[in-house]
C-alpha positions as a LaTeX table, in Angstrom:
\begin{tabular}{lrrr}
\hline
Residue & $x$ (\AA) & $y$ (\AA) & $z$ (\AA) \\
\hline
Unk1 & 1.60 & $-35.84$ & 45.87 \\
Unk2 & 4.44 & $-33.57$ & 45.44 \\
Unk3 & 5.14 & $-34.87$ & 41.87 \\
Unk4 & 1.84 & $-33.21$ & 41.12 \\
Unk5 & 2.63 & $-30.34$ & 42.37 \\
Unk6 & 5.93 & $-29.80$ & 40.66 \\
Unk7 & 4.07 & $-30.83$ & 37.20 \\
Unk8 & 1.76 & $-28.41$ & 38.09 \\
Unk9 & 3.86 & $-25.62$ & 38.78 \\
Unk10 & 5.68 & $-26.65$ & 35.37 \\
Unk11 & 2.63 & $-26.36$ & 34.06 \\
Unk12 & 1.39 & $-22.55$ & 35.09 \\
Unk13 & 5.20 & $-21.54$ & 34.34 \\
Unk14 & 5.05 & $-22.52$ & 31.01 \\
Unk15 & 1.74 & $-20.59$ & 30.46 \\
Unk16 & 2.89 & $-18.02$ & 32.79 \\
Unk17 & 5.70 & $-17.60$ & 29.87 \\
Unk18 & 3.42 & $-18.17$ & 26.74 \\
Unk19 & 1.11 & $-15.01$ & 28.34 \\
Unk20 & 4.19 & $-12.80$ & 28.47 \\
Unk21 & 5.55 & $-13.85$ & 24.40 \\
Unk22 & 2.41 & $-13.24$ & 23.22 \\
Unk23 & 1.31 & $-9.59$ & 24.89 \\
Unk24 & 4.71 & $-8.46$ & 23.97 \\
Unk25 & 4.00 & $-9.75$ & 20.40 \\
Unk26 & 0.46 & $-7.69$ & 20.32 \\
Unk27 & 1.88 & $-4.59$ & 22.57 \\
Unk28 & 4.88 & $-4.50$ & 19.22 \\
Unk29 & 2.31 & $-5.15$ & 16.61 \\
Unk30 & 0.13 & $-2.55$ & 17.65 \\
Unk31 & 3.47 & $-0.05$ & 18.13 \\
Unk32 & 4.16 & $-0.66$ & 14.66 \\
Unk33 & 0.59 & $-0.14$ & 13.22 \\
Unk34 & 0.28 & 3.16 & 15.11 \\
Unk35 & 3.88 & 3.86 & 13.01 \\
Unk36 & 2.68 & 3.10 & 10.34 \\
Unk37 & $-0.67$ & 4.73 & 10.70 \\
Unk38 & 0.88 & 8.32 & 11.53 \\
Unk39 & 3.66 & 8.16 & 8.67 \\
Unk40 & 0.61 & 8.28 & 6.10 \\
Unk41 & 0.05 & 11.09 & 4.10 \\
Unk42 & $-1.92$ & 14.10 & 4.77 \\
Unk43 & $-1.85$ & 16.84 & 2.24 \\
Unk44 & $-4.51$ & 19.70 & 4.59 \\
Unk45 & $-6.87$ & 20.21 & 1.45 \\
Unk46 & $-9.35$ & 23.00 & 1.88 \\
Unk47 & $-12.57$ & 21.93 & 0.77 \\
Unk48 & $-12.91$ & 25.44 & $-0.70$ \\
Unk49 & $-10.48$ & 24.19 & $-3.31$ \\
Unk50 & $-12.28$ & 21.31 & $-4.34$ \\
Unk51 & $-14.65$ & 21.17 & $-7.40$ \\
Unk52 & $-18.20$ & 19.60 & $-7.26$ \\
Unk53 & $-17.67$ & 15.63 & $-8.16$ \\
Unk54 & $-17.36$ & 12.19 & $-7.00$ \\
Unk55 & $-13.42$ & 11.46 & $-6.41$ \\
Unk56 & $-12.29$ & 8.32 & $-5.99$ \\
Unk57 & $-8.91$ & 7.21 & $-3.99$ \\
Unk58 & $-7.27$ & 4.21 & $-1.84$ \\
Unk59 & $-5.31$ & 3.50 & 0.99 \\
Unk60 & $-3.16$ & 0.60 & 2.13 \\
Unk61 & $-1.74$ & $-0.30$ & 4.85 \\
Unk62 & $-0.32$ & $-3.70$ & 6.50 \\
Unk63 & $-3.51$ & $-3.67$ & 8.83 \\
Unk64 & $-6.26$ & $-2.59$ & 6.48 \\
Unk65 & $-7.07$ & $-2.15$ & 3.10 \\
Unk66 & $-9.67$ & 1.01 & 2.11 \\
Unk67 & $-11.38$ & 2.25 & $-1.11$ \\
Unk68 & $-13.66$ & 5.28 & $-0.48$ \\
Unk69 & $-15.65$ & 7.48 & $-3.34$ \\
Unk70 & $-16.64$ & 10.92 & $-2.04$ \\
Unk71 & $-18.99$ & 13.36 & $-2.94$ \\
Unk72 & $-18.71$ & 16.95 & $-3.18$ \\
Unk73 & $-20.72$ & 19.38 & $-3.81$ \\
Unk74 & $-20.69$ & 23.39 & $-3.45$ \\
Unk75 & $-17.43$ & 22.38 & $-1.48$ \\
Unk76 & $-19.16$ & 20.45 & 1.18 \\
Unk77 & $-18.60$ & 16.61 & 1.53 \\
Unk78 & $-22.20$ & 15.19 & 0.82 \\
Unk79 & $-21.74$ & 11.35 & 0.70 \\
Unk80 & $-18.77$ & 8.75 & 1.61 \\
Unk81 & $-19.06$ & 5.56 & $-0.37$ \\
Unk82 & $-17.15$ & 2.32 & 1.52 \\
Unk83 & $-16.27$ & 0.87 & $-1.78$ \\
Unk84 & $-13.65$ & $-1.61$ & 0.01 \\
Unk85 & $-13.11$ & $-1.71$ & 4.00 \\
Unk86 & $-10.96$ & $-5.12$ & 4.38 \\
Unk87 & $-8.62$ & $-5.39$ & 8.31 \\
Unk88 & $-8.30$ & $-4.08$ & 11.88 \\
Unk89 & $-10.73$ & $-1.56$ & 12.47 \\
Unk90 & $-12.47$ & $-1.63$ & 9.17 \\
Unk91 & $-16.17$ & $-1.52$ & 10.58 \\
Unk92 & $-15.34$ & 0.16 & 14.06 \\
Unk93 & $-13.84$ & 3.44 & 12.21 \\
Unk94 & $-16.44$ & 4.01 & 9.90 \\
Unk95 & $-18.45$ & 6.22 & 12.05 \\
Unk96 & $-15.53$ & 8.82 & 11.56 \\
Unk97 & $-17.02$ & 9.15 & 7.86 \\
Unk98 & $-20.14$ & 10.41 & 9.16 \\
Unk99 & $-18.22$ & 12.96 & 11.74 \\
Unk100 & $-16.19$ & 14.06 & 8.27 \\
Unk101 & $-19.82$ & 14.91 & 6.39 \\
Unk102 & $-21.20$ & 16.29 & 9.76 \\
Unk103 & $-18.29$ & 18.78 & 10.69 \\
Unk104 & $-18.13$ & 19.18 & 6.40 \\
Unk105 & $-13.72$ & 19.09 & 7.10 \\
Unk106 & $-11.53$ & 16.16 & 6.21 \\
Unk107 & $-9.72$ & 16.58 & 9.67 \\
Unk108 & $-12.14$ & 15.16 & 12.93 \\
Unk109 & $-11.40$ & 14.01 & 16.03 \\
Unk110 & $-10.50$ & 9.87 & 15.57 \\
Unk111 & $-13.22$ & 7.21 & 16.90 \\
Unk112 & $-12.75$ & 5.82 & 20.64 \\
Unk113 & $-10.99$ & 2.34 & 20.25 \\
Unk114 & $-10.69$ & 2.46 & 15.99 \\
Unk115 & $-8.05$ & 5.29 & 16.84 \\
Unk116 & $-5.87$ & 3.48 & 13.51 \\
Unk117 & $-8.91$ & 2.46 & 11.16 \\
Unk118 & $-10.01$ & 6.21 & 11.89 \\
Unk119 & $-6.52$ & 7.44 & 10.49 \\
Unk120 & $-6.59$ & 5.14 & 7.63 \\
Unk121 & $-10.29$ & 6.15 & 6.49 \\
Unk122 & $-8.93$ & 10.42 & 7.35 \\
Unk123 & $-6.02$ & 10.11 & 5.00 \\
Unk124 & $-7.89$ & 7.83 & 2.39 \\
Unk125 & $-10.65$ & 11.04 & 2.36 \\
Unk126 & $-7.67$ & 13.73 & 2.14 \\
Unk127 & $-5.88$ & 11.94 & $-0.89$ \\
Unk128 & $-9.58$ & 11.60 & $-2.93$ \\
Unk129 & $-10.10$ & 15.25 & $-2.33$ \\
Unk130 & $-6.01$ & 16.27 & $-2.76$ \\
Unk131 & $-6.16$ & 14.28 & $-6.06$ \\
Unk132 & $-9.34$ & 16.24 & $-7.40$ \\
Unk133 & $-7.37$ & 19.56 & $-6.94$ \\
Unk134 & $-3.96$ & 18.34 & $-8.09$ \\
Unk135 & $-5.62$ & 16.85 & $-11.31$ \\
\hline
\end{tabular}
């Protein structure tokens, strides 16, 4: 009987350990994807700046990939196209497009739980629109 225990208690320590490894492995991988997230650019393009067209751009980071065509016209942002969404947060953030169309500004507040996706898809809108006025 008190073998079993002992194998037992080998047993939960061992899992006990694995628990810790890997929520300090996903507590640091999220650290570094919120890094990595706020270091991309943002270049605070007026949309009164920005001719009437469909502008194309992409952003890449190491936790998702995005390809977005937007639409402007009479310097309002009509239409976001999801030409590629691909990682973390891809689907969950796109709702922030809508809020971007709605509000008509590149800037809006982030979407509860896709906080990173929603930065991705905000700087991916901002370099479209920066490259239409820098062209």
């Amino acid at each position: 009987m008190k073998k079993d225990y002992s194998s037992l208690a080998k047993a939960l320590a061992v899992i006990a350990l694995l628990s810790i490894m890997l929520g300090g492995f996903l507590i640091t991988r999220r650290k570094n994807h919120l890094a990595e997230a706020t270091k991309l650019p943002y270049h605070n393009v007026s949309l009164e700046q920005v001719p009437d067209g469909f502008y194309k751009a992409r952003t890449e980071t190491s936790f998702l990939h995005v390809e977005l065509q937007v639409q402007v016209e009479s310097h309002k942002i009509v239409k976001i196209e999801v030409i590629e969404a691909d990682g973390i947060d891809a689907v969950p953030a796109q709702p922030v497009l809508n809020r971007m169309i709605a509000e008509n500004k590149i800037a809006v507040q982030a979407v509860k739980g896709a906080e990173l996706g929603s930065l991705v898809y905000i700087s991916c809108v901002d370099k479209a629109l920066y490259n239409a006025i820098v062209e």
